[in-house]
Amino acid sequence: MFCNDGICEEQPDAGPECKSDTDCPAGKHCDILAGKCVANPDGGEEPADGGDAGTDGGQDAGGDTECAVEQVRDCGLTKVGECEIGVERCVDGRWSGVCEGAVYPEDEKCDGKDNDCDGETPADELDQDGDGVSPCQGDCDDSDLEVHPGASEITCNGKDDDCERSTPDGPDLDGDGYSSCGGDCDDNNPEVHPNAIEVSCNQLDDDCDPRTTDNPDQDGDGVTLCAGDCDDNDPERFPGNTEFSCDGKDNDCLTDTRDDPDPTDADGDGYTRGCGGDCDDLNRDVNPGASEIQCNGIDDDCRSATPDDPDGRDQDNDGFTVGCGRDCNDQNPAINPSRQEITCNGWNDDCNDQTPDDPPDGDGDSYTICGGDCDDANSAVNPGATEVPCNGRDDDCNTNTPEGPDLDHDGASSCGGDCNDNDPEVFPGHPEVCDGKDNNCDNQYLPGEVDGDNDGYMVCNGDCDDTDPNIHPTASERCNGLDDNCDNNVPANEADNDNDGYRLCNGDCRDNDPQIFPGAAERCNGLDDDCDLVVPAN
């Protein structure tokens, strides 16, 4: 650099860096301030003054530069980083060309310093985690305080703690290719590692995967393979299960339990009673391989899908089909072969033409049953006959002309033993009640069913004195010392305790003194002898 009118500019033909003229090639000298080799001012091989060259205020710092004795000036490159500015002394009126105390840029040394004085310390020289070792010194993870050369290797933490690849994070003790860090759950057994096949019931986690258990229950039936499940892929097969016949499986895992519960083939048709499906093992013509013969009442092929009945419709749900059921009217459940023929309803109730709906005149009285003859076995009974009372027959077959009238409409006529057909509470079978009537027509009455005093009450319905018409359950109490209303209670004021013929209720003002009562003669005793509420003054 040189100063041109107060502005620093690059020195023309600046050469290599230098500290003295001896560092520069021929034709150049060392600019001490710039630290660069520059061309000699006269273009010669040596500096103009034959000595070191330099600059001071834009002039060469060499032999032609005047300076005072003991005068010094700054020299060197920079004060950035580890570099330092030195001083050049004036010797014999000339600058010495030697920059004392200057520190110049060097190659970086991995010491955490800015050796090349570029204003930056290389990132690999910084100790970011404060563990005392920088990346350029071998710290393989400068963000982790516990990782650096010299640290102890901790297995299975995913770190190269000592920054030595020769000490692995996870060893493989059994040589199976998997370390404990790599998922080897037993690094002392080469048969156990994450890539092994799980072998059931050996009490080992062969594949180091807890999801593939040593004792599996793959079918979820509650019994594991090691507990004796003979097919752990079938939930219908395990010890303790019920043996299901004819499914081709050993459901209970017991070979002595037969799948066919009944292997008998009594008729020798090749089909067993059990799994063979022979529904009649006493008939060789009946088995699952036979052809169905319709309407023979036999399930020849033992298959409900091929019915014995060619027309199995039963639209009226009466249990009889149109085909073999021979239901002659499948729209009416009251008509089928099981029904009794009901005459004169216009239907073939039993589907049998041999039982006609209108039978012929059985008694020869010219009236059939359908013609209204209510007893076709008796010629004296028909719609044209005259009703004869109380003979036990409906002679004219007309219920409106009764055998015996029921005048009181109690359900019993005089022919039926009603002893009073004008009283609906009197007829055979009626309960006997306390009303003075022979209710059940048996000529018997209840005990006490008599009204001796004609007061409308009997002993059986509460008359406590059937000889006195003034005493009965609804009578009013009188001052007579009697239980007039038959409630088993005589009022206290009806008593005559002194037997003077007077009671409290009829004016006896002192019922414990027989000489005091209404009408008694007053005596000179200071008492109200006649009960008139007045005691004579004398």
XYZ file of C-alpha atoms in Angstrom:
538
model
C 0.000 0.000 0.000
C 1.102 3.598 -0.512
C -0.465 6.936 0.243
C -1.601 8.936 -2.763
C -3.082 12.308 -1.851
C -4.316 10.941 1.480
C -5.763 7.745 -0.060
C -4.214 4.328 0.502
C -3.704 2.470 -2.758
C -2.190 -0.843 -3.724
C 1.576 -0.622 -4.342
C 2.168 -1.189 -8.027
C 3.882 -4.433 -8.852
C 3.401 -5.644 -5.315
C 5.272 -8.861 -4.869
C 5.413 -11.590 -2.276
C 5.107 -10.961 1.413
C 8.308 -9.967 3.196
C 9.792 -8.801 6.436
C 13.035 -7.333 5.046
C 14.688 -6.645 1.670
C 16.417 -10.005 1.848
C 13.013 -11.663 1.414
C 12.531 -9.943 -1.993
C 13.828 -10.952 -5.443
C 16.182 -8.775 -7.517
C 14.715 -5.437 -8.620
C 12.386 -5.283 -5.585
C 12.652 -4.213 -2.002
C 10.475 -4.865 1.075
C 7.800 -2.324 1.908
C 7.949 -2.807 5.693
C 4.559 -1.215 6.336
C 2.807 -3.267 3.686
C 4.864 -6.418 4.225
C 5.106 -6.791 0.426
C 7.965 -6.844 -2.027
C 7.662 -3.845 -4.352
C 9.650 -2.671 -7.388
C 12.614 -0.401 -6.827
C 11.782 3.248 -7.653
C 14.494 3.510 -10.344
C 13.862 0.121 -11.750
C 17.355 -1.013 -10.754
C 18.363 -4.224 -9.165
C 19.103 -2.588 -5.800
C 17.254 0.008 -3.798
C 18.255 3.605 -4.696
C 20.195 4.023 -1.504
C 21.685 0.606 -1.586
C 19.812 -0.326 1.595
C 16.419 -1.529 2.770
C 13.385 0.147 1.370
C 10.270 1.228 3.235
C 7.489 3.762 3.170
C 6.596 6.579 5.418
C 3.741 8.863 4.566
C 3.737 7.535 1.030
C 7.541 7.710 0.541
C 9.985 4.831 0.308
C 11.241 3.559 3.645
C 14.850 3.130 2.534
C 18.186 4.830 2.344
C 16.852 7.962 0.653
C 14.293 8.599 3.437
C 15.445 11.159 5.885
C 14.662 10.475 9.526
C 15.749 11.775 12.868
C 17.902 9.851 15.231
C 15.865 7.635 17.556
C 12.778 8.254 15.409
C 10.531 5.143 15.018
C 7.571 4.296 12.919
C 4.983 1.496 12.785
C 5.600 -1.415 10.537
C 4.212 -4.862 9.862
C 0.959 -6.076 8.273
C -1.916 -5.959 10.747
C -2.985 -6.183 14.348
C -5.793 -8.648 13.529
C -5.741 -12.045 15.217
C -2.329 -13.100 16.462
C -0.510 -10.548 14.241
C 1.149 -7.535 15.835
C 2.381 -4.199 14.439
C 6.150 -3.671 14.973
C 8.420 -0.598 14.859
C 11.183 0.399 12.446
C 13.945 2.521 13.891
C 15.926 5.384 12.272
C 19.606 4.499 12.174
C 22.118 7.050 10.965
C 19.389 9.159 9.438
C 17.907 6.289 7.533
C 15.191 3.741 8.319
C 16.725 0.466 9.349
C 14.492 -1.737 7.180
C 13.961 -4.035 10.178
C 10.449 -4.247 11.681
C 11.035 -5.061 15.314
C 8.286 -6.879 17.312
C 6.014 -7.441 14.324
C 4.066 -10.721 14.196
C 3.099 -11.772 10.705
C 0.362 -14.172 9.458
C 1.162 -17.900 9.642
C -0.596 -21.102 8.729
C -3.328 -22.097 11.170
C -1.998 -24.335 14.004
C -5.198 -25.838 15.609
C -4.643 -23.834 18.750
C -7.915 -21.933 18.794
C -6.187 -18.742 17.584
C -6.375 -16.639 14.404
C -2.870 -17.543 13.253
C -3.347 -16.372 9.664
C -4.765 -13.060 10.917
C -7.780 -13.105 8.625
C -10.117 -12.028 11.429
C -11.623 -15.492 11.870
C -10.704 -18.490 13.972
C -11.461 -21.694 11.975
C -14.577 -23.482 13.224
C -12.703 -26.729 13.740
C -10.372 -24.972 16.213
C -13.269 -23.881 18.444
C -14.294 -25.968 21.471
C -18.057 -25.448 21.247
C -19.008 -27.953 23.964
C -16.324 -26.846 26.421
C -14.828 -30.305 26.893
C -11.265 -29.000 26.261
C -10.923 -30.672 22.841
C -11.726 -29.038 19.492
C -12.667 -30.837 16.263
C -9.197 -30.321 14.791
C -7.830 -32.042 17.895
C -10.063 -35.062 17.300
C -13.391 -34.167 18.966
C -15.822 -36.135 16.753
C -18.913 -34.380 18.195
C -18.157 -30.873 19.413
C -21.806 -30.380 20.428
C -21.617 -33.073 23.119
C -19.530 -32.399 26.234
C -19.260 -36.152 26.925
C -17.824 -37.038 23.495
C -14.079 -36.396 22.908
C -10.797 -38.326 22.723
C -10.009 -39.759 26.132
C -13.629 -40.208 27.206
C -14.795 -43.656 28.355
C -16.819 -45.551 25.771
C -20.396 -46.171 27.024
C -22.106 -48.997 25.178
C -25.460 -48.685 23.478
C -25.868 -44.937 23.856
C -25.576 -44.322 20.122
C -22.378 -42.272 20.559
C -18.686 -42.759 19.747
C -17.812 -41.470 23.220
C -13.999 -41.762 22.884
C -13.922 -40.873 19.157
C -12.177 -44.196 18.555
C -13.911 -46.356 15.969
C -11.953 -49.345 17.259
C -13.982 -49.326 20.500
C -17.553 -50.069 19.232
C -20.649 -48.652 20.896
C -22.155 -52.136 21.171
C -20.080 -55.364 21.187
C -21.243 -58.648 19.645
C -20.187 -61.112 22.328
C -21.741 -64.215 20.755
C -20.652 -63.433 17.193
C -24.128 -63.732 15.700
C -23.843 -60.410 13.883
C -26.033 -58.540 16.364
C -24.929 -56.576 19.386
C -26.986 -55.758 22.415
C -27.348 -52.292 20.928
C -28.565 -53.874 17.734
C -31.424 -55.573 19.527
C -29.686 -58.817 20.577
C -31.634 -59.622 23.756
C -29.160 -62.393 24.713
C -25.650 -61.569 23.447
C -24.305 -64.760 24.999
C -26.421 -67.035 22.793
C -25.735 -66.963 19.031
C -29.144 -68.592 18.398
C -30.916 -65.547 19.831
C -30.969 -62.330 17.776
C -33.519 -60.110 15.975
C -33.322 -62.106 12.732
C -33.803 -65.513 14.318
C -37.005 -67.519 13.835
C -39.088 -67.744 16.996
C -39.164 -71.341 18.241
C -42.183 -71.874 20.458
C -42.035 -73.427 23.897
C -38.224 -73.336 24.321
C -38.468 -70.623 26.975
C -36.372 -68.281 24.812
C -37.265 -65.055 23.032
C -35.452 -66.300 19.908
C -36.211 -63.287 17.675
C -35.951 -60.705 20.497
C -39.454 -59.526 19.649
C -41.917 -59.662 22.559
C -44.776 -59.570 20.064
C -43.852 -63.063 18.844
C -44.121 -64.861 22.139
C -42.464 -68.112 23.058
C -45.845 -69.333 24.261
C -48.304 -68.051 21.627
C -52.074 -68.164 21.485
C -52.435 -67.300 17.815
C -56.105 -68.235 17.560
C -57.135 -66.428 20.750
C -58.929 -69.440 22.213
C -57.374 -68.920 25.654
C -55.042 -71.948 25.433
C -51.434 -71.489 24.319
C -49.407 -73.798 22.138
C -47.185 -74.750 25.067
C -50.282 -75.549 27.131
C -51.252 -78.263 24.660
C -53.245 -76.458 21.948
C -53.050 -79.014 19.153
C -53.852 -76.403 16.485
C -53.070 -72.839 17.539
C -54.468 -71.491 14.269
C -57.961 -72.856 14.911
C -59.928 -71.339 17.821
C -62.213 -74.380 17.815
C -59.389 -76.735 18.800
C -57.897 -76.630 22.300
C -57.777 -78.828 25.441
C -60.986 -78.547 27.415
C -63.144 -77.651 24.442
C -66.272 -79.666 23.780
C -65.826 -82.197 21.018
C -68.060 -81.147 18.134
C -69.141 -84.160 16.216
C -68.702 -84.530 12.503
C -66.622 -81.402 11.873
C -63.494 -83.362 11.013
C -61.560 -81.738 13.883
C -60.072 -82.953 17.138
C -61.799 -80.136 19.055
C -60.640 -81.170 22.543
C -57.125 -82.233 21.442
C -57.815 -85.709 22.838
C -57.354 -88.410 20.247
C -59.523 -90.826 22.229
C -62.591 -88.584 21.770
C -64.262 -89.699 18.540
C -65.371 -87.147 15.971
C -68.196 -89.516 14.943
C -70.350 -90.004 18.047
C -72.130 -93.024 16.609
C -70.297 -95.004 13.920
C -73.015 -97.682 13.883
C -74.281 -98.830 10.474
C -76.947 -101.348 11.500
C -78.597 -101.632 8.078
C -75.289 -101.975 6.225
C -76.075 -99.253 3.711
C -72.656 -97.615 4.141
C -73.925 -94.683 6.200
C -73.412 -94.395 9.950
C -75.931 -93.009 12.369
C -73.546 -90.271 13.461
C -71.504 -88.393 10.916
C -72.836 -90.578 8.133
C -76.183 -88.846 8.535
C -78.326 -92.016 8.274
C -81.662 -90.835 9.659
C -83.054 -94.412 9.767
C -80.325 -96.982 10.322
C -82.824 -99.847 10.276
C -83.904 -99.206 6.688
C -81.358 -99.754 3.911
C -83.467 -97.649 1.573
C -83.122 -94.585 3.764
C -79.768 -92.781 3.772
C -78.203 -89.589 2.381
C -77.481 -91.348 -0.912
C -81.055 -92.523 -1.576
C -83.536 -90.806 -3.912
C -86.493 -89.071 -2.332
C -89.851 -90.792 -2.978
C -92.656 -88.302 -2.528
C -95.626 -88.726 -0.243
C -94.471 -91.989 1.304
C -94.087 -90.370 4.689
C -90.367 -91.155 4.721
C -87.379 -88.840 4.432
C -85.683 -91.224 2.016
C -82.533 -89.150 1.377
C -82.288 -87.740 4.912
C -82.285 -84.254 3.449
C -84.886 -81.642 4.263
C -83.946 -79.814 1.070
C -85.634 -82.548 -1.006
C -89.086 -82.702 0.626
C -91.293 -85.748 0.711
C -94.190 -83.398 -0.105
C -94.342 -82.248 -3.777
C -96.412 -79.209 -2.849
C -95.333 -78.012 0.543
C -97.422 -74.855 0.537
C -99.291 -74.211 3.764
C -100.556 -70.693 3.281
C -103.120 -70.880 6.079
C -100.518 -72.260 8.545
C -102.810 -75.039 9.754
C -100.045 -77.663 9.546
C -101.446 -79.328 6.415
C -99.897 -78.788 3.011
C -101.651 -78.775 -0.325
C -99.680 -81.827 -1.497
C -99.212 -84.691 0.858
C -101.092 -82.823 3.557
C -104.176 -82.980 1.267
C -105.470 -79.616 2.479
C -108.488 -79.027 0.234
C -108.670 -75.322 1.130
C -105.285 -73.807 1.916
C -106.778 -70.367 2.485
C -108.829 -71.424 5.522
C -107.081 -72.874 8.607
C -110.412 -74.330 9.799
C -110.443 -76.708 6.824
C -107.991 -79.627 6.736
C -108.056 -83.431 7.146
C -107.802 -83.185 10.955
C -111.052 -81.245 11.378
C -114.431 -82.622 12.383
C -117.032 -82.167 9.699
C -119.435 -79.429 10.747
C -122.721 -79.965 9.044
C -124.625 -77.337 7.212
C -121.811 -74.729 7.049
C -121.266 -75.176 3.337
C -117.660 -76.394 3.820
C -115.929 -79.716 3.419
C -114.310 -79.194 6.838
C -112.423 -82.511 6.995
C -111.576 -82.644 3.266
C -113.355 -86.006 3.181
C -116.203 -86.503 0.726
C -117.430 -89.496 2.757
C -118.599 -87.178 5.563
C -121.160 -84.937 3.795
C -121.882 -81.391 4.887
C -125.701 -82.056 4.657
C -126.471 -85.614 5.834
C -129.784 -87.302 4.811
C -133.038 -87.350 6.928
C -132.156 -89.934 9.569
C -135.530 -90.149 11.404
C -137.885 -89.943 8.413
C -139.728 -86.846 9.629
C -139.007 -85.061 6.342
C -136.565 -82.686 8.029
C -132.768 -82.977 7.590
C -130.205 -81.532 9.966
C -129.507 -78.711 7.534
C -133.273 -78.284 7.236
C -133.425 -77.396 10.942
C -134.021 -80.829 12.544
C -132.256 -80.422 15.896
C -132.568 -84.152 16.659
C -132.540 -86.202 13.464
C -132.780 -89.410 15.482
C -136.256 -88.523 16.889
C -139.103 -87.995 14.475
C -141.112 -86.162 17.185
C -138.560 -83.401 17.169
C -138.414 -81.104 14.166
C -139.256 -77.509 13.211
C -142.901 -78.489 12.587
C -143.552 -80.069 16.007
C -145.406 -78.401 18.934
C -143.356 -77.530 22.026
C -144.362 -79.654 25.040
C -143.377 -77.952 28.324
C -141.137 -79.681 30.801
C -140.488 -82.828 28.801
C -136.771 -82.206 28.525
C -136.822 -81.674 24.731
C -136.754 -78.760 22.332
C -139.677 -80.226 20.439
C -139.998 -77.488 17.793
C -136.223 -76.867 17.468
C -136.863 -73.231 18.298
C -134.973 -71.783 21.233
C -137.405 -68.869 21.350
C -140.139 -71.213 22.579
C -138.489 -72.489 25.743
C -139.074 -75.822 27.351
C -140.022 -73.995 30.591
C -140.235 -70.188 30.977
C -137.845 -68.275 33.226
C -140.014 -65.384 34.385
C -137.452 -63.816 36.714
C -134.569 -64.340 34.254
C -132.350 -65.937 36.849
C -131.371 -68.782 34.503
C -133.682 -71.366 36.110
C -137.233 -72.178 35.079
C -139.944 -73.886 37.028
C -139.021 -77.006 35.038
C -135.530 -76.554 36.322
C -136.587 -76.497 39.987
C -136.959 -72.736 40.534
C -139.190 -72.647 43.648
C -140.033 -68.976 43.107
C -139.779 -67.980 39.439
C -140.791 -64.426 40.301
C -137.740 -63.787 42.489
C -134.334 -63.696 40.744
C -132.625 -64.307 44.111
C -134.304 -67.671 44.486
C -133.254 -70.654 42.327
C -131.376 -73.930 42.772
C -127.708 -73.268 43.416
C -128.112 -69.731 44.709
C -126.116 -69.185 47.947
C -128.314 -69.121 51.041
C -128.297 -65.603 52.518
C -129.967 -64.051 55.576
C -133.012 -62.581 53.807
C -135.844 -64.828 55.051
C -135.991 -66.667 51.710
C -135.226 -70.227 50.714
C -132.648 -68.931 48.235
C -131.444 -72.313 46.968
C -134.882 -73.995 46.967
C -133.830 -76.756 49.396
C -136.564 -75.972 51.962
C -133.878 -75.045 54.498
C -133.124 -71.671 56.138
C -130.110 -70.315 57.956
C -130.206 -70.453 61.798
C -131.863 -67.287 63.083
C -133.332 -66.470 59.677
C -136.661 -65.443 61.361
C -138.046 -61.959 62.117
C -140.121 -62.695 65.270
C -140.928 -59.063 66.116
C -141.511 -57.974 62.487
C -139.078 -55.089 62.756
C -137.379 -56.052 59.460
C -134.328 -57.534 61.177
C -133.525 -61.130 62.026
C -131.122 -62.661 64.464
C -128.886 -63.738 61.567
C -128.465 -60.155 60.391
C -127.938 -58.547 63.801
C -131.282 -58.226 65.706
C -130.135 -58.703 69.327
C -133.701 -58.940 70.684
C -136.114 -60.383 68.111
C -138.990 -60.079 70.608
C -138.870 -56.271 70.761
C -139.569 -54.385 67.508
C -137.857 -51.299 69.002
C -134.535 -53.092 69.279
C -132.611 -53.722 66.042
C -129.307 -52.564 64.387
C -130.697 -49.241 63.092
C -132.804 -48.293 66.164
C -132.046 -45.104 68.137
C -130.789 -45.456 71.688
C -133.472 -44.702 74.341
C -133.007 -43.929 78.045
C -134.037 -47.402 79.111
C -130.867 -49.194 80.119
C -131.060 -51.439 77.016
C -128.809 -51.911 73.939
C -131.471 -50.555 71.559
C -129.183 -50.431 68.429
C -127.575 -53.845 69.042
C -124.019 -52.475 69.049
C -123.175 -54.383 72.277
C -122.957 -51.097 74.194
C -125.412 -49.517 76.730
C -124.603 -45.815 77.293
C -123.296 -45.071 80.811
C -125.960 -42.425 81.479
C -128.659 -45.103 81.160
C -127.527 -46.838 84.368
C -129.687 -46.776 87.613
C -127.019 -47.457 90.165
C -129.211 -46.626 93.232
C -132.212 -48.600 91.888
C -134.593 -45.722 92.523
C -136.190 -46.143 89.081
C -134.464 -43.067 87.655
C -131.354 -42.789 85.508
C -128.954 -39.981 84.783
C -130.381 -39.696 81.286
C -133.903 -39.023 82.663
C -132.974 -36.561 85.421
C -131.575 -38.441 88.433
C -129.118 -35.837 89.711
C -127.523 -38.191 92.258
C -127.615 -41.821 91.134
C -125.949 -43.133 94.262
C -128.784 -41.991 96.611
C -132.154 -43.780 96.200
C -134.001 -40.918 97.958
C -132.911 -38.338 95.424
C -134.647 -38.390 92.039
C -137.100 -36.229 90.075
C -140.364 -35.904 92.073
C -138.887 -36.873 95.441
C -140.084 -34.870 98.494
C -137.712 -32.160 99.587
C -136.173 -32.850 102.957
C -134.431 -30.479 105.323
C -131.013 -31.799 104.434
C -129.487 -29.055 102.297
C -129.789 -31.256 99.163
C -131.733 -30.968 95.923
C -133.878 -34.044 96.681
C -136.235 -33.589 93.719
C -133.474 -32.748 91.217
C -135.116 -29.479 90.147
C -131.820 -27.631 90.562
C -133.260 -25.697 93.561
C -132.455 -26.261 97.244
C -135.120 -24.662 99.498
C -133.877 -21.609 101.390
C -135.138 -22.922 104.717
